[in-house]
């Protein structure tokens, strides 16, 4: 038997369905679970902007898919993740798979749980239903880096949003591996974009971006939170916190990434 | 047909003035804190005037930081007992408020018109009945909250600071107070400085309803009072209705504090008229959309988007209809368009319309006479404008309609959504499938199809984008006022 040298992976960004290196040409060292040191793309604010543009372009198409179709695509993520489970942290991967399955089933139920036909005092048909808020920025929890990310990402996708993720800075490898799962799971390019790098550098740009509608601050370090929330006010962003905790699994988390629209129409002849 | 105008003008309206005898305005008003009217520690007062006559109505206390602090402490003190009250008893208290508002409806309507300048037929038929209905609706929720949230037990947040605008003074107080009280919170409410009187009359109703002292506190004042309230560390949740500029400043001020926040901000609603609309109904809808309450409406249909093929027809009919609008004494029951709320607002409207002219817009107004005194602005149509013009981009908050045209539904949707705002929109077509397609694609919290400016306590209201976040009204209006606990 000949010894084979292992082929190392280059951990790149995930933007618009592609895997580019950071436009800045930077990378930073990260210690992998096996103790080896690998280099991970160190995203720049330009990468964040590119990711937002990709997310915005993909958003109408993702939201326009039928809820049934979106549900099947999210379920497909679970299928592909199941097949690649050895790539992911052993303690988190089962939970992550189960979470995708759980949220996949919500796509065609959330409107029924949260919508209403309103009994207004007049001759009007009046109906309220949740819809996507648009482009969501997510600061993924530092740890657990896979389950934490999936717990925030999946509920945002259910309602038809597209997402720009700032991955766990200390443990970004599962996020990049997850990008490979998403890229092979029928999730259209641009629906999820994943940036690795330094949160302190990138968060203000993501939070202040005028084409981002909502920012999830679950993984924002405490010392950056006030700054991020101030930046978010620039375009009156919805600042989202997990309903109960970072590892929530709840329809209320889906709804925090949604807007309720009410439509009136007269009833008569 | 040529004589429709002549015929319309031949119809003279005899004045039909609502009596003000039902209202007794006090010369001076104190703050409402801990269930009592108390003198302001600030020692300062301001004058509220009737914008239709510019005559002073009363001196009103201006709450300083010490007064706000006292109000927040009163609310905090009242919180444990109020939130701990059996929910069915809390419901009864809120029901009482609704009933008393109905009993004293005429008084509230006249006072609202005196202090704010809106036509009596609107305060009488819209503001006051809807305010009462809002309390009645949310009263019923107080003891049914466990049915409102899937698999969660809701509980009150604590002390809520609420800042409301001058366009619907009593109604906005009702929108804010009713869900907050039904869910067991206690409140410090700051009315707008140009329209404090109906909130202070509401304080008397709260006493009459035996709302426990401190459950609702009302601190009058201007921006500084509001700022002191939302920034007070004893406030757990802030609810604001007003301009996007101030809303953004509040969001900045609250950054990192962990306080809950809902914002109901400005708008620049598109009112889309397709060629297959019922044109006469659409014209009435356009009129109601922009001239209701002098256009002092965050969800006003201030951008008319009319399909090119019917542009001339719609604008002809619109101008003819605008000629019949009666502008003047808000107390006259015939009046359609009342007084502009304040001199400052009149200046802002004039400044923006001047900017519209400077940018090449064509301004058209009817020939209606207006009183010599008071603040007035004639219903105004501005055509020949582009999407980049200030009168198309900025909220004017007055009776000013900008006109744009489109050829295809796709163009209409793109233009309608081409704004930082997203509060409301209108769509006029007799084709149901087109209506639903357009409604689906509009980025607006409320879409009125073949109607406009309809409101109901059971119907959620609130914006997309820079028009704010959170909903008021309906089951969705409860969420901003509760913490959710998992049911173990």
PDB file of N, CA, C and O in Angstrom, chain A residues 3-70:
ATOM      1  N   UNK A   3       1.431   5.090   0.697  1.00  0.00           N
ATOM      2  CA  UNK A   3       0.884   6.182   1.528  1.00  0.00           C
ATOM      3  C   UNK A   3       0.413   7.320   0.632  1.00  0.00           C
ATOM      4  O   UNK A   3       1.116   7.699  -0.297  1.00  0.00           O
ATOM      5  N   UNK A   4      -0.798   7.823   0.915  1.00  0.00           N
ATOM      6  CA  UNK A   4      -1.293   8.981   0.159  1.00  0.00           C
ATOM      7  C   UNK A   4      -1.301  10.210   1.040  1.00  0.00           C
ATOM      8  O   UNK A   4      -1.746  10.162   2.179  1.00  0.00           O
ATOM      9  N   UNK A   5      -0.841  11.286   0.489  1.00  0.00           N
ATOM     10  CA  UNK A   5      -0.872  12.544   1.210  1.00  0.00           C
ATOM     11  C   UNK A   5      -2.317  13.057   1.216  1.00  0.00           C
ATOM     12  O   UNK A   5      -2.959  13.072   0.168  1.00  0.00           O
ATOM     13  N   UNK A   6      -2.867  13.413   2.380  1.00  0.00           N
ATOM     14  CA  UNK A   6      -4.247  13.931   2.371  1.00  0.00           C
ATOM     15  C   UNK A   6      -4.339  15.230   1.579  1.00  0.00           C
ATOM     16  O   UNK A   6      -3.417  16.044   1.611  1.00  0.00           O
ATOM     17  N   UNK A   7      -5.446  15.366   0.892  1.00  0.00           N
ATOM     18  CA  UNK A   7      -5.699  16.611   0.155  1.00  0.00           C
ATOM     19  C   UNK A   7      -6.369  17.599   1.094  1.00  0.00           C
ATOM     20  O   UNK A   7      -7.449  17.332   1.607  1.00  0.00           O
ATOM     21  N   UNK A   8      -5.731  18.686   1.342  1.00  0.00           N
ATOM     22  CA  UNK A   8      -6.300  19.663   2.270  1.00  0.00           C
ATOM     23  C   UNK A   8      -7.335  20.534   1.561  1.00  0.00           C
ATOM     24  O   UNK A   8      -7.242  20.768   0.379  1.00  0.00           O
ATOM     25  N   UNK A   9      -8.280  21.022   2.365  1.00  0.00           N
ATOM     26  CA  UNK A   9      -9.340  21.853   1.795  1.00  0.00           C
ATOM     27  C   UNK A   9      -9.025  23.329   1.997  1.00  0.00           C
ATOM     28  O   UNK A   9      -8.507  23.724   3.044  1.00  0.00           O
ATOM     29  N   UNK A  10      -9.335  24.114   0.988  1.00  0.00           N
ATOM     30  CA  UNK A  10      -9.270  25.564   1.140  1.00  0.00           C
ATOM     31  C   UNK A  10     -10.640  26.051   1.580  1.00  0.00           C
ATOM     32  O   UNK A  10     -11.634  25.806   0.896  1.00  0.00           O
ATOM     33  N   UNK A  11     -10.684  26.679   2.731  1.00  0.00           N
ATOM     34  CA  UNK A  11     -11.971  27.130   3.281  1.00  0.00           C
ATOM     35  C   UNK A  11     -12.278  28.537   2.778  1.00  0.00           C
ATOM     36  O   UNK A  11     -11.638  29.500   3.187  1.00  0.00           O
ATOM     37  N   UNK A  12     -13.243  28.592   1.873  1.00  0.00           N
ATOM     38  CA  UNK A  12     -13.533  29.867   1.222  1.00  0.00           C
ATOM     39  C   UNK A  12     -14.897  30.420   1.651  1.00  0.00           C
ATOM     40  O   UNK A  12     -15.618  29.817   2.437  1.00  0.00           O
ATOM     41  N   UNK A  13     -15.221  31.546   1.123  1.00  0.00           N
ATOM     42  CA  UNK A  13     -16.527  32.156   1.404  1.00  0.00           C
ATOM     43  C   UNK A  13     -17.594  31.483   0.544  1.00  0.00           C
ATOM     44  O   UNK A  13     -17.282  30.723  -0.370  1.00  0.00           O
ATOM     45  N   UNK A  14     -18.848  31.775   0.835  1.00  0.00           N
ATOM     46  CA  UNK A  14     -19.951  31.257   0.027  1.00  0.00           C
ATOM     47  C   UNK A  14     -20.864  32.434  -0.308  1.00  0.00           C
ATOM     48  O   UNK A  14     -21.571  32.961   0.559  1.00  0.00           O
ATOM     49  N   UNK A  15     -20.789  32.887  -1.554  1.00  0.00           N
ATOM     50  CA  UNK A  15     -21.542  34.083  -1.979  1.00  0.00           C
ATOM     51  C   UNK A  15     -22.219  33.807  -3.323  1.00  0.00           C
ATOM     52  O   UNK A  15     -21.555  33.437  -4.295  1.00  0.00           O
ATOM     53  N   UNK A  16     -23.513  33.986  -3.376  1.00  0.00           N
ATOM     54  CA  UNK A  16     -24.241  33.839  -4.635  1.00  0.00           C
ATOM     55  C   UNK A  16     -24.087  32.454  -5.253  1.00  0.00           C
ATOM     56  O   UNK A  16     -24.098  32.305  -6.471  1.00  0.00           O
ATOM     57  N   UNK A  17     -23.938  31.431  -4.409  1.00  0.00           N
ATOM     58  CA  UNK A  17     -23.801  30.068  -4.900  1.00  0.00           C
ATOM     59  C   UNK A  17     -22.384  29.703  -5.318  1.00  0.00           C
ATOM     60  O   UNK A  17     -22.114  28.568  -5.709  1.00  0.00           O
ATOM     61  N   UNK A  18     -21.463  30.657  -5.232  1.00  0.00           N
ATOM     62  CA  UNK A  18     -20.062  30.406  -5.575  1.00  0.00           C
ATOM     63  C   UNK A  18     -19.214  30.338  -4.294  1.00  0.00           C
ATOM     64  O   UNK A  18     -19.648  30.779  -3.237  1.00  0.00           O
ATOM     65  N   UNK A  19     -18.018  29.815  -4.471  1.00  0.00           N
ATOM     66  CA  UNK A  19     -17.073  29.746  -3.341  1.00  0.00           C
ATOM     67  C   UNK A  19     -15.840  30.601  -3.648  1.00  0.00           C
ATOM     68  O   UNK A  19     -14.797  30.070  -4.013  1.00  0.00           O
ATOM     69  N   UNK A  20     -15.963  31.908  -3.521  1.00  0.00           N
ATOM     70  CA  UNK A  20     -14.801  32.759  -3.792  1.00  0.00           C
ATOM     71  C   UNK A  20     -13.891  32.875  -2.569  1.00  0.00           C
ATOM     72  O   UNK A  20     -14.329  32.679  -1.429  1.00  0.00           O
ATOM     73  N   UNK A  21     -12.630  33.197  -2.813  1.00  0.00           N
ATOM     74  CA  UNK A  21     -11.785  33.660  -1.713  1.00  0.00           C
ATOM     75  C   UNK A  21     -12.214  35.083  -1.391  1.00  0.00           C
ATOM     76  O   UNK A  21     -12.902  35.721  -2.173  1.00  0.00           O
ATOM     77  N   UNK A  22     -11.769  35.583  -0.253  1.00  0.00           N
ATOM     78  CA  UNK A  22     -12.063  36.979   0.053  1.00  0.00           C
ATOM     79  C   UNK A  22     -11.416  37.866  -1.004  1.00  0.00           C
ATOM     80  O   UNK A  22     -10.270  37.626  -1.408  1.00  0.00           O
ATOM     81  N   UNK A  23     -12.164  38.879  -1.457  1.00  0.00           N
ATOM     82  CA  UNK A  23     -11.610  39.805  -2.441  1.00  0.00           C
ATOM     83  C   UNK A  23     -10.389  40.513  -1.868  1.00  0.00           C
ATOM     84  O   UNK A  23      -9.572  41.037  -2.606  1.00  0.00           O
ATOM     85  N   UNK A  24     -10.277  40.514  -0.538  1.00  0.00           N
ATOM     86  CA  UNK A  24      -9.160  41.202   0.110  1.00  0.00           C
ATOM     87  C   UNK A  24      -7.873  40.396   0.013  1.00  0.00           C
ATOM     88  O   UNK A  24      -6.793  40.895   0.329  1.00  0.00           O
ATOM     89  N   UNK A  25      -8.005  39.122  -0.371  1.00  0.00           N
ATOM     90  CA  UNK A  25      -6.825  38.263  -0.414  1.00  0.00           C
ATOM     91  C   UNK A  25      -6.341  37.850   0.966  1.00  0.00           C
ATOM     92  O   UNK A  25      -5.235  37.318   1.102  1.00  0.00           O
ATOM     93  N   UNK A  26      -7.168  38.049   1.980  1.00  0.00           N
ATOM     94  CA  UNK A  26      -6.706  37.740   3.333  1.00  0.00           C
ATOM     95  C   UNK A  26      -7.232  36.371   3.782  1.00  0.00           C
ATOM     96  O   UNK A  26      -8.275  35.902   3.324  1.00  0.00           O
ATOM     97  N   UNK A  27      -6.515  35.772   4.704  1.00  0.00           N
ATOM     98  CA  UNK A  27      -7.027  34.583   5.380  1.00  0.00           C
ATOM     99  C   UNK A  27      -6.504  34.601   6.808  1.00  0.00           C
ATOM    100  O   UNK A  27      -5.593  35.351   7.128  1.00  0.00           O
ATOM    101  N   UNK A  28      -7.146  33.808   7.671  1.00  0.00           N
ATOM    102  CA  UNK A  28      -6.659  33.737   9.052  1.00  0.00           C
ATOM    103  C   UNK A  28      -6.602  32.286   9.509  1.00  0.00           C
ATOM    104  O   UNK A  28      -7.363  31.444   9.017  1.00  0.00           O
ATOM    105  N   UNK A  29      -5.671  31.995  10.421  1.00  0.00           N
ATOM    106  CA  UNK A  29      -5.480  30.594  10.828  1.00  0.00           C
ATOM    107  C   UNK A  29      -6.518  30.148  11.848  1.00  0.00           C
ATOM    108  O   UNK A  29      -6.890  30.911  12.735  1.00  0.00           O
ATOM    109  N   UNK A  30      -6.975  28.943  11.669  1.00  0.00           N
ATOM    110  CA  UNK A  30      -7.946  28.353  12.589  1.00  0.00           C
ATOM    111  C   UNK A  30      -7.479  26.930  12.885  1.00  0.00           C
ATOM    112  O   UNK A  30      -7.025  26.215  11.993  1.00  0.00           O
ATOM    113  N   UNK A  31      -7.597  26.536  14.147  1.00  0.00           N
ATOM    114  CA  UNK A  31      -7.228  25.172  14.502  1.00  0.00           C
ATOM    115  C   UNK A  31      -8.416  24.249  14.284  1.00  0.00           C
ATOM    116  O   UNK A  31      -9.483  24.449  14.856  1.00  0.00           O
ATOM    117  N   UNK A  32      -8.218  23.252  13.421  1.00  0.00           N
ATOM    118  CA  UNK A  32      -9.282  22.290  13.124  1.00  0.00           C
ATOM    119  C   UNK A  32      -9.417  21.312  14.279  1.00  0.00           C
ATOM    120  O   UNK A  32      -8.503  21.192  15.108  1.00  0.00           O
ATOM    121  N   UNK A  33     -10.562  20.607  14.341  1.00  0.00           N
ATOM    122  CA  UNK A  33     -10.760  19.643  15.430  1.00  0.00           C
ATOM    123  C   UNK A  33      -9.644  18.593  15.515  1.00  0.00           C
ATOM    124  O   UNK A  33      -9.346  18.098  16.600  1.00  0.00           O
ATOM    125  N   UNK A  34      -9.003  18.242  14.398  1.00  0.00           N
ATOM    126  CA  UNK A  34      -7.937  17.240  14.451  1.00  0.00           C
ATOM    127  C   UNK A  34      -6.597  17.839  14.871  1.00  0.00           C
ATOM    128  O   UNK A  34      -5.559  17.170  14.832  1.00  0.00           O
ATOM    129  N   UNK A  35      -6.610  19.104  15.246  1.00  0.00           N
ATOM    130  CA  UNK A  35      -5.385  19.722  15.741  1.00  0.00           C
ATOM    131  C   UNK A  35      -4.553  20.419  14.680  1.00  0.00           C
ATOM    132  O   UNK A  35      -3.647  21.178  15.003  1.00  0.00           O
ATOM    133  N   UNK A  36      -4.863  20.165  13.410  1.00  0.00           N
ATOM    134  CA  UNK A  36      -4.111  20.854  12.363  1.00  0.00           C
ATOM    135  C   UNK A  36      -4.581  22.303  12.276  1.00  0.00           C
ATOM    136  O   UNK A  36      -5.710  22.632  12.639  1.00  0.00           O
ATOM    137  N   UNK A  37      -3.684  23.129  11.790  1.00  0.00           N
ATOM    138  CA  UNK A  37      -4.043  24.537  11.598  1.00  0.00           C
ATOM    139  C   UNK A  37      -4.355  24.743  10.122  1.00  0.00           C
ATOM    140  O   UNK A  37      -3.555  24.389   9.256  1.00  0.00           O
ATOM    141  N   UNK A  38      -5.550  25.255   9.861  1.00  0.00           N
ATOM    142  CA  UNK A  38      -5.933  25.534   8.474  1.00  0.00           C
ATOM    143  C   UNK A  38      -6.156  27.034   8.336  1.00  0.00           C
ATOM    144  O   UNK A  38      -6.290  27.735   9.330  1.00  0.00           O
ATOM    145  N   UNK A  39      -6.195  27.473   7.099  1.00  0.00           N
ATOM    146  CA  UNK A  39      -6.439  28.893   6.869  1.00  0.00           C
ATOM    147  C   UNK A  39      -7.854  29.084   6.321  1.00  0.00           C
ATOM    148  O   UNK A  39      -8.319  28.314   5.473  1.00  0.00           O
ATOM    149  N   UNK A  40      -8.532  30.093   6.844  1.00  0.00           N
ATOM    150  CA  UNK A  40      -9.922  30.373   6.487  1.00  0.00           C
ATOM    151  C   UNK A  40      -9.986  31.782   5.904  1.00  0.00           C
ATOM    152  O   UNK A  40      -9.258  32.674   6.358  1.00  0.00           O
ATOM    153  N   UNK A  41     -10.848  31.957   4.901  1.00  0.00           N
ATOM    154  CA  UNK A  41     -10.971  33.275   4.278  1.00  0.00           C
ATOM    155  C   UNK A  41     -11.324  34.329   5.324  1.00  0.00           C
ATOM    156  O   UNK A  41     -12.211  34.110   6.162  1.00  0.00           O
ATOM    157  N   UNK A  42     -10.632  35.436   5.277  1.00  0.00           N
ATOM    158  CA  UNK A  42     -10.906  36.545   6.201  1.00  0.00           C
ATOM    159  C   UNK A  42     -11.682  37.600   5.411  1.00  0.00           C
ATOM    160  O   UNK A  42     -11.108  38.444   4.725  1.00  0.00           O
ATOM    161  N   UNK A  43     -13.004  37.493   5.499  1.00  0.00           N
ATOM    162  CA  UNK A  43     -13.879  38.327   4.679  1.00  0.00           C
ATOM    163  C   UNK A  43     -13.692  39.812   4.955  1.00  0.00           C
ATOM    164  O   UNK A  43     -13.310  40.218   6.056  1.00  0.00           O
ATOM    165  N   UNK A  44     -13.997  40.607   3.951  1.00  0.00           N
ATOM    166  CA  UNK A  44     -13.869  42.056   4.071  1.00  0.00           C
ATOM    167  C   UNK A  44     -15.255  42.689   3.971  1.00  0.00           C
ATOM    168  O   UNK A  44     -16.244  42.013   3.681  1.00  0.00           O
ATOM    169  N   UNK A  45     -15.312  44.011   4.175  1.00  0.00           N
ATOM    170  CA  UNK A  45     -16.607  44.674   4.049  1.00  0.00           C
ATOM    171  C   UNK A  45     -17.110  44.602   2.612  1.00  0.00           C
ATOM    172  O   UNK A  45     -18.300  44.604   2.360  1.00  0.00           O
ATOM    173  N   UNK A  46     -16.198  44.536   1.666  1.00  0.00           N
ATOM    174  CA  UNK A  46     -16.613  44.382   0.259  1.00  0.00           C
ATOM    175  C   UNK A  46     -17.261  43.008   0.059  1.00  0.00           C
ATOM    176  O   UNK A  46     -18.258  42.886  -0.666  1.00  0.00           O
ATOM    177  N   UNK A  47     -16.694  41.990   0.704  1.00  0.00           N
ATOM    178  CA  UNK A  47     -17.327  40.671   0.625  1.00  0.00           C
ATOM    179  C   UNK A  47     -18.742  40.717   1.206  1.00  0.00           C
ATOM    180  O   UNK A  47     -19.665  40.090   0.674  1.00  0.00           O
ATOM    181  N   UNK A  48     -18.901  41.458   2.319  1.00  0.00           N
ATOM    182  CA  UNK A  48     -20.231  41.589   2.925  1.00  0.00           C
ATOM    183  C   UNK A  48     -21.185  42.251   1.937  1.00  0.00           C
ATOM    184  O   UNK A  48     -22.316  41.804   1.739  1.00  0.00           O
ATOM    185  N   UNK A  49     -20.706  43.290   1.288  1.00  0.00           N
ATOM    186  CA  UNK A  49     -21.566  43.989   0.310  1.00  0.00           C
ATOM    187  C   UNK A  49     -21.936  43.069  -0.855  1.00  0.00           C
ATOM    188  O   UNK A  49     -23.086  43.046  -1.299  1.00  0.00           O
ATOM    189  N   UNK A  50     -20.959  42.318  -1.333  1.00  0.00           N
ATOM    190  CA  UNK A  50     -21.249  41.373  -2.418  1.00  0.00           C
ATOM    191  C   UNK A  50     -22.293  40.346  -1.978  1.00  0.00           C
ATOM    192  O   UNK A  50     -23.179  39.960  -2.743  1.00  0.00           O
ATOM    193  N   UNK A  51     -22.151  39.909  -0.741  1.00  0.00           N
ATOM    194  CA  UNK A  51     -23.089  38.904  -0.224  1.00  0.00           C
ATOM    195  C   UNK A  51     -24.492  39.485  -0.109  1.00  0.00           C
ATOM    196  O   UNK A  51     -25.485  38.817  -0.420  1.00  0.00           O
ATOM    197  N   UNK A  52     -24.588  40.749   0.325  1.00  0.00           N
ATOM    198  CA  UNK A  52     -25.906  41.390   0.435  1.00  0.00           C
ATOM    199  C   UNK A  52     -26.536  41.523  -0.944  1.00  0.00           C
ATOM    200  O   UNK A  52     -27.723  41.261  -1.134  1.00  0.00           O
ATOM    201  N   UNK A  53     -25.705  41.875  -1.913  1.00  0.00           N
ATOM    202  CA  UNK A  53     -26.240  42.005  -3.272  1.00  0.00           C
ATOM    203  C   UNK A  53     -26.757  40.657  -3.785  1.00  0.00           C
ATOM    204  O   UNK A  53     -27.841  40.576  -4.371  1.00  0.00           O
ATOM    205  N   UNK A  54     -26.016  39.611  -3.516  1.00  0.00           N
ATOM    206  CA  UNK A  54     -26.449  38.268  -3.941  1.00  0.00           C
ATOM    207  C   UNK A  54     -27.741  37.880  -3.235  1.00  0.00           C
ATOM    208  O   UNK A  54     -28.663  37.312  -3.843  1.00  0.00           O
ATOM    209  N   UNK A  55     -27.806  38.208  -1.950  1.00  0.00           N
ATOM    210  CA  UNK A  55     -29.008  37.861  -1.179  1.00  0.00           C
ATOM    211  C   UNK A  55     -30.214  38.625  -1.700  1.00  0.00           C
ATOM    212  O   UNK A  55     -31.311  38.074  -1.845  1.00  0.00           O
ATOM    213  N   UNK A  56     -30.023  39.908  -2.001  1.00  0.00           N
ATOM    214  CA  UNK A  56     -31.140  40.718  -2.506  1.00  0.00           C
ATOM    215  C   UNK A  56     -31.630  40.175  -3.849  1.00  0.00           C
ATOM    216  O   UNK A  56     -32.837  40.084  -4.090  1.00  0.00           O
ATOM    217  N   UNK A  57     -30.693  39.805  -4.707  1.00  0.00           N
ATOM    218  CA  UNK A  57     -31.090  39.292  -6.021  1.00  0.00           C
ATOM    219  C   UNK A  57     -31.878  37.995  -5.898  1.00  0.00           C
ATOM    220  O   UNK A  57     -32.791  37.737  -6.684  1.00  0.00           O
ATOM    221  N   UNK A  58     -31.485  37.177  -4.940  1.00  0.00           N
ATOM    222  CA  UNK A  58     -32.125  35.864  -4.807  1.00  0.00           C
ATOM    223  C   UNK A  58     -33.451  35.926  -4.049  1.00  0.00           C
ATOM    224  O   UNK A  58     -34.252  34.987  -4.118  1.00  0.00           O
ATOM    225  N   UNK A  59     -33.710  37.029  -3.345  1.00  0.00           N
ATOM    226  CA  UNK A  59     -34.840  37.035  -2.406  1.00  0.00           C
ATOM    227  C   UNK A  59     -36.220  36.891  -3.075  1.00  0.00           C
ATOM    228  O   UNK A  59     -37.015  36.050  -2.641  1.00  0.00           O
ATOM    229  N   UNK A  60     -36.511  37.684  -4.112  1.00  0.00           N
ATOM    230  CA  UNK A  60     -37.872  37.542  -4.679  1.00  0.00           C
ATOM    231  C   UNK A  60     -38.155  36.122  -5.176  1.00  0.00           C
ATOM    232  O   UNK A  60     -39.258  35.600  -4.974  1.00  0.00           O
ATOM    233  N   UNK A  61     -37.154  35.503  -5.795  1.00  0.00           N
ATOM    234  CA  UNK A  61     -37.351  34.151  -6.319  1.00  0.00           C
ATOM    235  C   UNK A  61     -37.577  33.133  -5.211  1.00  0.00           C
ATOM    236  O   UNK A  61     -38.444  32.254  -5.327  1.00  0.00           O
ATOM    237  N   UNK A  62     -36.826  33.259  -4.134  1.00  0.00           N
ATOM    238  CA  UNK A  62     -36.970  32.333  -3.007  1.00  0.00           C
ATOM    239  C   UNK A  62     -38.341  32.497  -2.349  1.00  0.00           C
ATOM    240  O   UNK A  62     -39.037  31.526  -2.057  1.00  0.00           O
ATOM    241  N   UNK A  63     -38.745  33.752  -2.165  1.00  0.00           N
ATOM    242  CA  UNK A  63     -40.046  33.998  -1.528  1.00  0.00           C
ATOM    243  C   UNK A  63     -41.195  33.572  -2.436  1.00  0.00           C
ATOM    244  O   UNK A  63     -42.263  33.208  -1.952  1.00  0.00           O
ATOM    245  N   UNK A  64     -40.961  33.622  -3.754  1.00  0.00           N
ATOM    246  CA  UNK A  64     -42.047  33.303  -4.687  1.00  0.00           C
ATOM    247  C   UNK A  64     -42.242  31.808  -4.877  1.00  0.00           C
ATOM    248  O   UNK A  64     -43.261  31.376  -5.425  1.00  0.00           O
ATOM    249  N   UNK A  65     -41.277  31.007  -4.451  1.00  0.00           N
ATOM    250  CA  UNK A  65     -41.483  29.559  -4.544  1.00  0.00           C
ATOM    251  C   UNK A  65     -42.668  29.164  -3.680  1.00  0.00           C
ATOM    252  O   UNK A  65     -42.946  29.800  -2.665  1.00  0.00           O
ATOM    253  N   UNK A  66     -43.348  28.120  -4.066  1.00  0.00           N
ATOM    254  CA  UNK A  66     -44.443  27.671  -3.212  1.00  0.00           C
ATOM    255  C   UNK A  66     -43.880  27.201  -1.882  1.00  0.00           C
ATOM    256  O   UNK A  66     -42.723  26.773  -1.787  1.00  0.00           O
ATOM    257  N   UNK A  67     -44.704  27.324  -0.861  1.00  0.00           N
ATOM    258  CA  UNK A  67     -44.267  26.876   0.456  1.00  0.00           C
ATOM    259  C   UNK A  67     -43.899  25.389   0.420  1.00  0.00           C
ATOM    260  O   UNK A  67     -42.935  24.958   1.072  1.00  0.00           O
ATOM    261  N   UNK A  68     -44.618  24.620  -0.333  1.00  0.00           N
ATOM    262  CA  UNK A  68     -44.343  23.186  -0.486  1.00  0.00           C
ATOM    263  C   UNK A  68     -42.942  22.986  -1.045  1.00  0.00           C
ATOM    264  O   UNK A  68     -42.141  22.194  -0.537  1.00  0.00           O
ATOM    265  N   UNK A  69     -42.611  23.765  -2.082  1.00  0.00           N
ATOM    266  CA  UNK A  69     -41.307  23.650  -2.716  1.00  0.00           C
ATOM    267  C   UNK A  69     -40.187  24.060  -1.755  1.00  0.00           C
ATOM    268  O   UNK A  69     -39.168  23.372  -1.624  1.00  0.00           O
ATOM    269  N   UNK A  70     -40.400  25.170  -1.054  1.00  0.00           N
ATOM    270  CA  UNK A  70     -39.370  25.596  -0.081  1.00  0.00           C
ATOM    271  C   UNK A  70     -39.180  24.535   0.998  1.00  0.00           C
ATOM    272  O   UNK A  70     -38.066  24.259   1.433  1.00  0.00           O
TER     273      UNK A  70
END
